Amino acid sequence: MELLIRNGTVVDPAAGRTFESDVLIKDGRVAAVEKKITARGARVLDAAGKLVTPGLIDMHVHLREPGQEHKETVASGTCAAVHGGFTAVAAMPNTDPVADRPEVIRYVLEKAREAGRARVYPVGALTVGSRGKELTEMGALREAGAAAFSDDGRPVADAHVMRRALEYARMLGVPVISHCEDLSLAAGVMHEGLVSTMLGLKGTPAAAEDVAVARDLILAEMTGGRLHVAHVSTAGAVRLIREAKARGVRVTAEATPHHFTLTDRAVAGFDTNAKVNPPLRADADVAAVREGLADGTIDVIATDHAPHAAHEKEVEFDLAPFGLVGLETAVGLVFTELVAGGVLDVVTAVAKLSINPARVLGLSRTIAPGAVADLTVIDPDAAWTVNRAELVSKSKNTPFHGFKLKGLPCATIVGGEVHLAARG
Amino acid sequence: MPVRHLLGLADMPAAAINEFLENALPMKQIISRDIKKVPTLRGKTVVTLFYEPSTRTRMSFELAAKYLSADTVNVSASASSMAKGESLADTARTVAALGADLVVLRHPSAGAPHLLARMVDVPVVNAGDGMHEHPTQALLDLFTLRERRPDLEGLKLVIIGDLLHSRVARSNIWCLPRFGVDVHLVAPPTLVPAGLAALGVTVHDRPEDALPGAGAVMVLRLQRERQQEGLIPDVREYARLYALNGERMALARPDAYVMHPGPMNRGIEIAPDVADGACALITDQVTNGVAVRMAVLYLLMLGRGD
Ligand SMILES: [Zn+2]
Ligand SMILES: [Zn+2]
């Protein structure tokens, strides 16, 4: 079975360029990238006016399976992923049970195979039960398929444990993804600032993140381990990571669409869909995150897709769980806020959604003959309105309901197989 | 446009605030009569839903409803549904199904009344939500001040106490500057929430810096738990540095009013002679609280245009 993507604008972030071309896919691999391809009998996908990019990867997703299938499953989550243009996701290990044993990693991979949609790269837990005490058998988890290690959802409170984790992961050649939060400072349910004061909600200061990022950077520098800072949200964290990179520390970082789009003002009215961890921050932080994306301090855009059922969010603000769903709104937010907003050019934006996360996870993503045909086709001009009822994720906890966005994935191709997004 | 709920004063137009206060005047006349009852709200049912104990506020609302001949049902949710794990959403549906005409909610979570207002069809009155707002308290404070000084323009009011946790302070901070009051705040730095100065008020570390020229001083209750939480080193030290005593009052104008939302910790945040002094409006505040709440119940249940 052949697939011909015709008349698209190929975005090749590895080469830093875009060019008009057809792309032919054969047996799950890219067969040719040329100006005019004729392939009789091939299924044709007209991509005129559209971008053909390396398959997007969301390296920070919570699929909730096993354990909390009422929020999301591997099947529903990967369905949301392909709807959002993602050919692959990295699944965080804070499931129930925690992915701290090879069986859980294998279970998630099996579910992903059954679902047959986006690729799933499970992240193994860094410590047993993600309790922050003893390291997991990282070698065995790696063999079972863990692409990285993290206790995401909670920080590694003990600096000694973090040191050992970075050392051990270095030996395995995989990154440690750190949820940077100093719990003694982070007692709040939103960002500490004028808005938390006005709403009478307990705030978590930006310093709770800055302090933890500073510690992890120091430990990464000391150990030579690869540190990936998850969901950077503060101006202080951006500055610290920028300085560490300049010194040669092996650190990469990600930011989420909600942290570069929304401020803590989104919480006004006590909208629990805007309750996330790390919290939505102040204007200066949002500006700093955008600056960090623009100057390369922040390598990756990831969603921290965190589904929660409606009844779990329909409670008093301080009782609601943290998290929002991000897979299906990410591309629209990137193209609207960052590309149309003049923060990133298309090539850089696509790099942060594809080859950069691939590099962090040790994967490859190219559009070249012979490469696995994981591709995303994006209509950069499609205007659409976010409607929570149309989300295919099991949970609908988005603060972006009603947002008018420009930029929509229109085909997600995994191993040569087309998963068309039904929206738009 | 008539106000449907009383959730807070931050977003309430000054005209709506004035309407509540104007209606409190005739209500105050009713409660100064021998027979304190008018048939205005006969046949209406007010549910007071208290997820947090507060005898004073609940009694004030209940009396307000009774003086207007409404029936009252009191639900102390801490004892019943909350303990059984019933969510506020479930309770809201129950209250609606029981046919309440208005719900008064006291809740430890900020925003709980907003959640309730989205789920029930009847007016919701916020009787204090976490650290967020206590709008009827601020209305009665404003009413009490205006009784003494109809034109508040230029009045310097000093609020002393735990600003971080105080919903009374917040509601007053939204409300009073709109009526020309020059609001000054005093608290230990550990009890000052972030960003306050951006709200057009002046924040001081020490009472001595704030009190000169004050025409009114509002003292907030200090919860002793703040010491356990590590926010103040010691309650006695707090009293030494922040209590409103005669010496500190002498820094204010000689005719300065003293206010307190109650209940008072005499000898901690306020010295007994100041609390009982000639300029103290503390008992007026209690009486006016009933009148203001009568006005609120009346306007939300009958005065609405829709
Ligand atoms: Zn996290
Ligand atoms: Zn996460």
XYZ file of C-alpha atoms and ligand atoms in Angstrom:
732
model
C 0.000 0.000 0.000
C 1.372 3.327 -1.088
C 0.473 6.770 0.156
C 1.319 9.907 -1.750
C 1.248 13.216 0.068
C 1.023 15.723 -2.716
C 1.883 19.431 -2.976
C 2.702 19.956 0.678
C 5.275 22.213 2.271
C 7.729 19.871 3.920
C 9.123 21.199 7.178
C 12.545 19.726 7.866
C 13.731 21.055 11.201
C 16.899 18.927 11.111
C 18.016 20.862 8.048
C 16.354 24.035 9.296
C 14.305 24.603 6.161
C 10.977 24.185 4.400
C 10.433 23.213 0.788
C 7.609 22.303 -1.545
C 7.556 18.604 -2.229
C 5.581 15.440 -2.629
C 6.237 12.606 -0.196
C 5.746 8.979 -1.117
C 5.228 6.383 1.583
C 5.597 2.683 0.974
C 5.394 -0.191 3.454
C 5.425 2.148 6.424
C 8.523 3.990 5.344
C 9.284 7.140 3.411
C 10.076 6.013 -0.137
C 10.724 9.325 -1.849
C 10.742 13.057 -1.175
C 10.658 14.762 -4.538
C 9.022 17.601 -6.394
C 6.702 15.629 -8.653
C 6.072 12.029 -7.836
C 3.771 9.843 -9.880
C 2.655 6.701 -8.158
C -0.176 4.938 -9.877
C -2.557 3.216 -7.489
C -1.292 5.080 -4.459
C -3.737 6.664 -2.092
C -3.350 10.411 -2.551
C -3.477 12.921 0.256
C -3.668 16.470 -1.038
C -1.535 18.688 1.162
C -1.644 21.893 -0.852
C -1.216 24.851 1.488
C -0.409 22.486 4.324
C 2.712 21.615 6.257
C 4.164 18.127 6.197
C 6.227 17.717 9.343
C 8.111 14.939 11.082
C 5.703 13.094 13.356
C 4.942 15.177 16.427
C 5.909 13.728 19.796
C 4.356 14.770 23.081
C 6.920 13.682 25.605
C 4.784 14.457 28.651
C 1.391 12.774 28.826
C -0.610 11.048 31.556
C -2.575 8.137 30.091
C -4.007 7.054 33.488
C -3.907 3.334 32.616
C -3.531 1.160 34.593
C -5.627 2.286 37.526
C -7.667 5.300 36.554
C -9.346 4.222 33.367
C -12.355 6.438 34.074
C -10.143 9.456 33.323
C -8.320 8.090 30.268
C -7.013 4.851 28.840
C -4.089 4.096 26.597
C -6.632 3.677 23.788
C -8.523 6.932 24.425
C -5.330 8.847 25.128
C -3.611 7.732 21.958
C -6.798 8.519 20.058
C -6.639 12.063 21.491
C -2.963 12.130 20.535
C -3.537 11.403 16.850
C -6.429 13.874 16.871
C -3.962 16.431 18.141
C -1.376 15.603 15.477
C 0.883 13.526 17.719
C 2.307 10.325 16.303
C 3.868 9.406 19.635
C 3.571 10.188 23.315
C 5.718 9.497 26.347
C 3.504 8.171 29.136
C 4.298 9.240 32.665
C 4.571 6.483 35.260
C 2.255 7.824 37.972
C -0.379 5.213 37.248
C -1.886 2.805 39.752
C 0.225 0.762 40.196
C 3.130 3.057 39.503
C 5.275 2.010 36.537
C 8.130 0.971 38.779
C 8.252 -2.658 37.560
C 8.810 -4.102 34.084
C 5.310 -5.671 34.074
C 3.658 -2.261 34.171
C 5.852 -0.989 31.328
C 5.023 -4.073 29.288
C 1.315 -3.729 30.096
C 1.238 -0.147 28.790
C 3.127 -1.166 25.647
C 0.695 -4.049 25.080
C -2.297 -1.709 25.457
C -0.682 0.684 22.999
C -0.189 -2.111 20.486
C -3.843 -3.141 20.866
C -5.015 0.410 20.375
C -2.843 0.758 17.302
C -2.838 4.515 17.187
C 0.000 6.749 18.401
C 3.239 5.167 19.539
C 3.663 5.090 23.292
C 7.017 5.441 25.014
C 6.526 4.589 28.671
C 8.524 6.528 31.212
C 9.697 4.415 34.112
C 9.431 5.509 37.699
C 12.656 6.833 39.144
C 12.000 5.508 42.621
C 9.932 2.650 43.969
C 6.301 3.745 44.159
C 7.553 7.217 43.177
C 8.018 7.670 46.895
C 11.420 9.256 46.446
C 13.318 6.750 48.588
C 14.917 3.825 46.677
C 15.785 3.768 42.985
C 13.805 1.390 40.793
C 15.539 -1.353 38.839
C 16.136 1.082 36.048
C 18.094 -1.375 33.944
C 15.210 -3.854 33.906
C 12.717 -1.107 33.198
C 14.889 0.150 30.364
C 14.984 -3.361 28.887
C 11.197 -3.583 29.150
C 10.955 -0.394 27.113
C 11.200 2.601 29.418
C 12.423 5.563 27.395
C 13.244 7.806 30.342
C 12.789 7.999 34.098
C 10.699 10.289 36.221
C 8.645 10.524 39.384
C 6.494 13.140 37.670
C 3.497 14.195 39.663
C 5.754 14.644 42.597
C 9.271 15.946 43.034
C 12.203 13.903 44.271
C 12.453 15.639 47.609
C 15.716 14.043 48.705
C 18.759 15.588 47.025
C 20.825 12.484 47.644
C 18.300 10.276 45.838
C 18.274 12.718 42.914
C 22.045 12.621 42.769
C 22.080 8.817 42.605
C 19.284 8.778 40.033
C 21.200 11.105 37.717
C 24.365 9.021 38.095
C 22.612 5.746 37.458
C 20.573 7.024 34.524
C 23.783 8.361 32.987
C 25.105 4.825 32.893
C 21.942 3.743 31.019
C 22.153 6.710 28.660
C 18.665 7.965 29.446
C 17.426 11.281 30.809
C 15.915 11.940 34.198
C 12.765 14.004 33.795
C 12.354 16.165 36.850
C 9.158 17.631 38.209
C 10.844 20.534 39.971
C 8.930 21.628 43.020
C 10.092 22.329 46.549
C 7.199 20.906 48.548
C 7.915 22.944 51.669
C 7.234 26.076 49.609
C 4.487 24.610 47.456
C 1.488 24.470 49.762
C -0.788 26.369 47.405
C -3.475 25.547 44.875
C -2.463 28.271 42.413
C 0.343 30.758 41.763
C 1.059 33.073 44.685
C 0.442 36.624 43.588
C -2.161 39.320 43.289
C -4.745 36.933 41.836
C -4.389 34.363 44.628
C -4.727 37.207 47.101
C -7.885 38.453 45.420
C -9.408 34.989 45.259
C -8.353 34.054 48.776
C -6.675 30.908 47.516
C -3.441 29.577 48.921
C -0.577 30.396 46.612
C 2.578 28.575 45.621
C 5.364 31.051 44.925
C 7.514 30.887 41.817
C 10.401 30.254 44.207
C 9.055 26.726 44.843
C 10.057 25.873 41.273
C 13.206 27.998 41.128
C 14.702 26.439 44.246
C 14.135 22.906 42.919
C 15.459 23.718 39.439
C 18.592 25.238 40.963
C 19.205 22.101 43.013
C 18.723 19.748 40.081
C 20.999 21.816 37.842
C 23.716 21.689 40.460
C 23.294 17.908 40.727
C 23.275 17.461 36.940
C 26.474 19.464 36.720
C 28.056 17.424 39.482
C 27.050 14.001 38.126
C 27.165 14.574 34.384
C 23.713 13.004 34.206
C 21.137 14.149 31.686
C 18.486 16.300 33.300
C 15.254 17.177 31.526
C 13.234 19.801 33.378
C 9.514 19.182 32.939
C 6.917 21.956 32.518
C 9.053 25.048 33.114
C 6.751 27.795 34.315
C 8.770 30.566 35.965
C 11.070 33.346 34.846
C 13.569 32.198 37.470
C 13.681 28.639 36.136
C 14.195 29.877 32.570
C 17.103 32.067 33.698
C 18.714 29.263 35.726
C 18.455 26.776 32.840
C 19.816 29.343 30.388
C 22.840 29.949 32.607
C 23.394 26.222 33.157
C 23.279 25.523 29.419
C 25.823 28.251 28.846
C 28.110 26.500 31.328
C 27.694 23.219 29.482
C 25.418 21.401 31.917
C 23.595 18.533 30.185
C 20.106 19.881 30.605
C 17.068 20.110 28.383
C 13.715 21.619 29.221
C 10.103 21.655 28.142
C 7.245 24.124 28.402
C 3.537 23.508 27.993
C 1.065 25.387 25.804
C -0.887 26.444 28.882
C 2.172 27.976 30.498
C 3.035 30.025 27.420
C -0.597 31.022 26.825
C -2.388 31.589 30.120
C -1.649 33.536 33.271
C -3.002 33.024 36.768
C -5.876 35.292 35.789
C -7.414 32.229 34.120
C -8.240 31.028 37.639
C -10.558 34.002 38.267
C -14.072 32.695 38.682
C -12.594 29.633 40.371
C -12.373 27.613 37.150
C -10.936 24.299 38.292
C -9.905 23.534 34.703
C -7.234 26.174 35.222
C -5.915 24.362 38.298
C -2.609 22.842 37.211
C 0.721 21.986 38.731
C 2.951 23.910 38.259
C 0.337 26.645 38.415
C -0.421 29.210 35.754
C 1.918 32.066 36.534
C 2.164 35.833 36.205
C 2.658 37.901 33.031
C 6.423 38.163 33.525
C 6.725 34.381 33.790
C 4.712 33.796 30.623
C 6.923 36.328 28.833
C 10.047 34.574 30.141
C 8.817 31.147 29.021
C 8.210 32.568 25.527
C 11.659 34.123 25.560
C 13.135 30.804 26.648
C 11.367 29.061 23.774
C 12.626 31.691 21.332
C 16.279 31.628 22.411
C 16.504 27.839 22.681
C 16.673 27.618 26.464
C 13.471 25.575 26.300
C 13.928 22.767 23.777
C 10.588 21.034 23.817
C 6.883 21.792 23.838
C 4.981 19.091 25.733
C 1.409 19.201 26.981
C 1.463 17.530 30.412
C -1.904 16.140 29.289
C -3.577 15.334 32.622
C -7.157 14.110 32.250
C -9.635 14.242 35.132
C -13.315 13.280 35.078
C -15.938 16.024 35.242
C -17.186 15.074 38.705
C -13.627 15.242 40.042
C -13.217 18.800 38.789
C -16.742 19.960 39.700
C -15.781 20.588 43.332
C -14.443 23.395 45.479
C -11.275 24.796 43.930
C -8.939 23.696 46.699
C -10.320 20.133 46.582
C -10.030 19.718 42.801
C -7.171 17.671 41.333
C -4.427 19.439 39.366
C -4.262 19.057 35.599
C -5.787 19.812 32.225
C -6.088 17.954 28.925
C -3.667 19.264 26.331
C -3.213 16.850 23.430
C -5.920 18.195 21.165
C -5.280 21.901 21.640
C -1.469 21.925 21.516
C -0.915 22.433 17.792
C -3.545 25.168 17.638
C -1.985 26.977 20.578
C 1.548 26.650 19.190
C 0.550 28.042 15.801
C -1.670 30.760 17.232
C 0.387 31.921 20.188
C 3.944 31.220 19.072
C 4.023 31.166 15.256
C 1.359 33.775 14.507
C 2.437 35.514 17.725
C 5.918 36.032 16.297
C 7.719 34.030 18.999
C 8.899 31.122 16.831
C 9.207 30.515 13.112
C 7.459 27.437 11.763
C 10.635 25.377 11.553
C 11.602 26.018 15.162
C 8.072 25.427 16.391
C 7.971 22.079 14.604
C 11.412 21.192 15.953
C 10.168 21.686 19.502
C 7.251 19.371 18.798
C 9.144 16.659 16.938
C 12.894 16.287 16.586
C 13.781 17.908 19.901
C 11.646 15.606 22.055
C 12.871 12.732 19.855
C 16.444 13.692 20.664
C 15.724 13.873 24.403
C 14.170 10.402 24.289
C 16.882 8.991 22.030
C 14.597 8.521 19.020
C 14.979 9.729 15.470
C 12.547 11.725 13.382
C 13.331 12.675 9.815
C 11.538 12.980 6.517
C 13.998 11.194 4.299
C 13.873 8.062 2.176
C 14.167 5.015 4.352
C 12.894 6.664 7.516
C 9.869 5.317 9.346
C 6.833 7.155 7.994
C 5.703 9.004 11.095
C 4.446 12.304 9.754
C 1.982 15.006 10.655
C 0.135 17.188 8.187
C -0.898 20.546 9.590
C -3.110 23.207 8.087
C -1.526 26.369 9.495
C -4.409 28.566 8.317
C -7.387 26.532 9.501
C -9.370 28.588 11.973
C -11.330 26.692 14.574
C -12.894 27.115 17.980
C -12.084 24.810 20.857
C -15.209 22.979 21.955
C -14.810 20.722 24.929
C -17.690 18.529 23.769
C -15.720 17.648 20.647
C -12.632 16.417 22.452
C -12.038 12.706 21.987
C -10.060 12.407 25.199
C -12.149 10.663 27.853
C -11.913 13.750 30.034
C -12.808 17.259 28.941
C -10.975 19.353 31.506
C -9.707 22.137 29.283
C -9.516 25.818 30.164
C -9.387 26.610 26.436
C -13.069 25.978 25.712
C -14.218 28.715 23.351
C -10.697 29.769 22.326
C -10.431 30.727 18.683
C -7.285 29.158 17.257
C -5.553 29.060 13.904
C -3.647 25.925 13.024
C -5.065 22.425 12.973
C -3.544 18.995 12.379
C -5.341 17.356 9.489
C -3.512 14.065 9.182
C -1.449 12.051 11.585
C 0.517 9.288 9.924
C 1.986 6.566 12.103
C 4.141 3.971 10.343
C 2.540 4.917 7.048
C -0.984 4.531 8.370
C -3.206 7.587 8.221
C -5.163 8.651 11.279
C -7.206 11.564 10.089
C -8.281 14.120 12.591
C -12.045 14.422 12.228
C -12.216 18.012 13.368
C -12.171 21.291 11.477
C -29.263 45.522 36.730
C -30.396 43.740 39.861
C -27.845 41.512 41.578
C -28.823 37.867 41.577
C -26.383 36.521 44.164
C -24.202 38.059 46.831
C -20.947 36.216 46.276
C -18.464 38.980 46.935
C -17.852 42.680 46.677
C -14.830 42.586 44.350
C -17.005 42.645 41.252
C -20.021 44.410 42.690
C -20.902 47.811 41.275
C -21.032 50.660 43.810
C -24.682 51.208 42.890
C -25.546 47.699 44.024
C -23.640 48.195 47.270
C -25.567 51.422 47.849
C -28.855 49.688 47.184
C -28.123 47.138 49.903
C -27.200 49.879 52.367
C -30.224 52.055 51.558
C -32.510 49.119 52.183
C -30.753 48.397 55.467
C -31.983 51.730 56.886
C -35.683 50.815 57.107
C -34.664 47.336 58.266
C -32.803 48.867 61.167
C -35.997 50.685 62.150
C -37.860 47.390 62.196
C -35.424 45.803 64.629
C -35.559 48.763 66.972
C -39.313 48.254 67.422
C -40.936 46.280 70.214
C -42.414 43.788 67.798
C -39.621 42.985 65.411
C -41.527 41.262 62.683
C -42.886 42.196 59.285
C -44.593 39.843 56.851
C -42.372 40.751 53.882
C -40.915 37.276 53.239
C -43.760 35.154 54.561
C -43.849 31.805 52.751
C -40.209 31.994 51.734
C -37.617 29.556 52.979
C -34.019 30.445 53.669
C -31.537 27.613 54.041
C -28.395 28.396 55.973
C -25.719 25.921 54.996
C -22.749 26.123 57.327
C -19.749 23.947 56.554
C -17.838 25.814 59.217
C -19.103 26.688 62.671
C -19.985 30.337 63.184
C -22.669 30.972 65.736
C -22.568 34.741 65.286
C -22.986 34.892 61.552
C -25.564 32.130 61.470
C -27.638 33.748 64.223
C -27.453 37.071 62.441
C -28.761 35.585 59.200
C -31.427 33.543 60.990
C -32.697 36.547 62.908
C -32.705 38.602 59.731
C -34.831 35.959 58.012
C -37.185 35.592 61.010
C -37.746 39.345 61.377
C -38.926 39.262 57.778
C -41.158 36.210 58.504
C -39.216 33.790 56.322
C -38.824 30.192 57.448
C -35.290 29.081 58.109
C -33.670 25.704 57.878
C -30.210 25.362 59.257
C -27.894 22.676 57.948
C -24.600 22.271 59.743
C -22.872 20.329 57.052
C -19.731 19.574 58.987
C -21.779 17.300 61.189
C -23.803 15.531 58.552
C -23.244 15.396 54.828
C -19.630 16.482 54.671
C -18.716 13.781 57.146
C -20.461 11.239 54.928
C -18.417 12.402 51.962
C -21.309 14.114 50.238
C -19.989 16.713 47.847
C -21.125 20.302 47.727
C -22.608 19.510 44.324
C -24.772 16.771 45.853
C -25.842 19.008 48.715
C -26.723 21.748 46.246
C -29.019 19.420 44.353
C -30.677 18.361 47.608
C -31.200 21.945 48.695
C -32.709 22.815 45.340
C -34.993 19.784 45.463
C -36.199 20.778 48.939
C -37.492 24.029 47.510
C -35.284 26.594 49.210
C -35.796 30.167 48.046
C -32.343 31.345 49.033
C -29.218 29.691 50.349
C -26.745 31.238 52.770
C -23.428 29.423 52.558
C -20.470 29.496 54.921
C -17.666 27.295 53.627
C -13.951 26.788 54.330
C -13.103 26.750 50.585
C -12.736 29.968 48.653
C -15.127 30.014 45.705
C -17.556 27.442 47.134
C -20.487 29.914 46.863
C -19.585 30.508 43.194
C -19.734 26.775 42.588
C -23.076 26.564 44.382
C -24.464 29.519 42.437
C -23.650 27.728 39.183
C -25.596 24.688 40.320
C -28.758 25.973 41.951
C -31.472 28.197 40.613
C -32.002 30.286 43.736
C -29.951 33.219 45.043
C -26.815 32.350 46.973
C -25.413 34.539 49.726
C -21.787 34.111 50.673
C -21.509 34.112 54.454
C -17.743 33.682 54.301
C -15.724 31.452 51.952
C -12.266 30.470 53.089
C -9.870 33.371 52.868
C -11.828 34.929 50.014
C -14.744 37.172 50.969
C -17.267 37.931 53.659
C -19.393 40.454 51.816
C -22.152 40.998 54.387
C -19.502 41.795 56.980
C -17.986 44.475 54.760
C -21.447 45.842 53.994
C -22.225 46.149 57.680
C -18.848 47.766 58.318
C -19.542 50.325 55.619
C -23.077 50.868 56.939
C -21.745 51.380 60.462
C -19.129 53.891 59.357
C -21.599 55.828 57.241
C -24.025 56.058 60.140
C -21.374 58.110 61.930
C -19.833 59.844 58.939
C -22.153 59.970 55.925
C -19.351 61.267 53.725
C -16.399 58.906 53.979
C -14.241 60.793 51.479
C -10.733 61.126 52.912
C -11.346 59.033 56.041
C -8.153 57.192 56.955
C -9.008 53.662 58.042
C -6.348 51.344 59.434
C -6.901 47.580 59.406
C -4.605 45.677 61.777
C -4.221 41.915 61.894
C -3.948 38.690 59.965
C -4.479 40.021 56.442
C -3.307 36.781 54.836
C -6.240 34.706 56.051
C -8.851 37.406 56.497
C -11.884 37.397 54.224
C -13.188 40.353 56.229
C -10.131 42.374 55.258
C -10.455 41.371 51.622
C -14.117 42.322 51.302
C -13.373 45.631 52.987
C -10.394 46.279 50.727
C -12.599 45.893 47.638
C -15.400 47.942 49.083
C -14.108 50.868 51.125
C -11.744 52.607 48.678
C -14.684 52.977 46.270
C -16.356 55.210 48.860
C -13.312 57.441 49.268
C -11.839 55.697 52.305
C -8.034 55.807 52.477
C -7.255 52.233 53.527
C -4.029 51.392 55.374
C -3.128 47.839 56.331
C -0.866 46.597 59.093
C 0.349 43.064 59.742
C 3.533 41.146 60.411
C 5.122 40.527 56.984
C 4.380 36.805 57.356
C 0.651 37.581 57.434
C 0.544 39.880 54.392
C -0.648 38.255 51.160
C 1.204 38.866 47.906
C 0.530 41.874 45.721
C -1.714 43.832 48.115
C -0.101 47.167 47.369
C -1.271 46.881 43.753
C -4.828 47.339 45.005
C -4.549 51.001 45.928
C -4.041 50.437 49.641
C -0.982 51.167 51.765
C 0.713 48.333 53.607
C 2.736 48.909 56.783
C 4.861 46.614 58.914
C 4.137 48.365 62.224
C 0.974 49.936 63.712
C 2.979 52.996 64.766
C 3.625 53.819 61.110
C -0.016 53.547 60.140
C -2.010 54.994 63.019
C -1.148 58.720 62.946
C -4.135 60.582 61.506
C -6.388 57.504 61.472
C -10.116 58.262 61.748
C -11.035 54.596 62.222
C -9.196 51.445 63.210
C -10.441 47.985 62.383
C -8.845 45.149 64.346
C -8.922 41.583 63.018
C -9.107 38.462 65.118
C -5.863 36.532 65.495
C -6.230 32.776 65.234
C -3.893 31.118 67.679
C -3.130 28.416 65.068
C -0.950 30.923 63.256
C 1.710 30.268 65.837
C 1.639 26.509 65.168
C 1.823 27.192 61.439
C 5.033 29.101 62.048
C 3.610 32.369 60.753
C 4.218 34.229 63.997
C 6.822 33.262 66.563
C 4.561 33.739 69.548
C 1.091 35.064 70.368
C 2.429 37.212 73.204
C 4.964 38.762 70.903
C 2.165 39.485 68.461
C 0.198 41.174 71.229
C 3.215 43.248 72.198
C 3.863 44.442 68.657
C 0.380 44.630 67.128
C -2.351 44.790 69.775
C -4.485 47.917 69.628
C -3.956 49.361 73.092
C -4.494 52.798 74.578
C -0.972 53.906 73.811
C -1.320 53.071 70.131
C -4.840 54.527 69.945
C -3.359 57.787 71.183
C -1.519 58.018 67.846
C -4.806 58.073 65.939
C -7.223 61.010 65.857
C -8.852 61.579 69.256
C -12.283 60.753 67.825
C -11.160 57.669 65.897
C -13.644 54.785 65.777
C -12.678 51.274 66.786
C -14.154 48.291 64.972
C -13.806 44.520 65.253
C -15.697 41.796 63.353
C -15.734 39.618 66.475
C -15.350 37.432 68.315
C -12.575 39.306 70.078
C -9.503 37.937 71.797
C -9.320 40.609 74.459
C -5.765 41.207 75.522
C -4.341 39.723 72.342
C -5.310 41.788 69.316
C -7.215 44.426 71.284
C -6.893 45.795 74.804
C -10.125 45.572 76.860
C -10.277 49.316 77.550
C -10.051 50.057 73.819
C -12.698 47.460 72.963
C -15.062 48.986 75.515
C -14.072 52.600 74.921
C -16.358 55.454 73.971
C -15.357 55.326 70.304
C -15.861 51.583 69.872
C -18.544 50.677 67.315
C -18.312 46.959 67.958
C -21.862 46.451 69.286
C -23.259 48.726 66.558
C -21.622 46.391 64.064
C -23.535 43.431 65.491
C -26.908 45.210 65.352
C -26.266 46.618 61.903
C -25.277 43.154 60.748
C -28.860 41.990 61.195
C -30.258 45.041 59.387
C -27.857 44.648 56.460
C -28.640 40.938 56.147
C -32.383 41.690 56.176
C -31.777 44.063 53.283
C -29.756 41.409 51.450
C -32.424 38.726 51.890
C -35.160 41.129 50.887
C -33.422 42.405 47.761
C -32.281 39.018 46.532
C -35.646 37.329 47.041
C -38.151 40.069 46.283
C -36.325 43.048 44.913
C -35.166 41.225 41.825
C -36.434 42.305 38.468
C -36.179 38.955 36.692
Zn 4.896 17.268 36.762
Zn 2.934 15.599 34.403
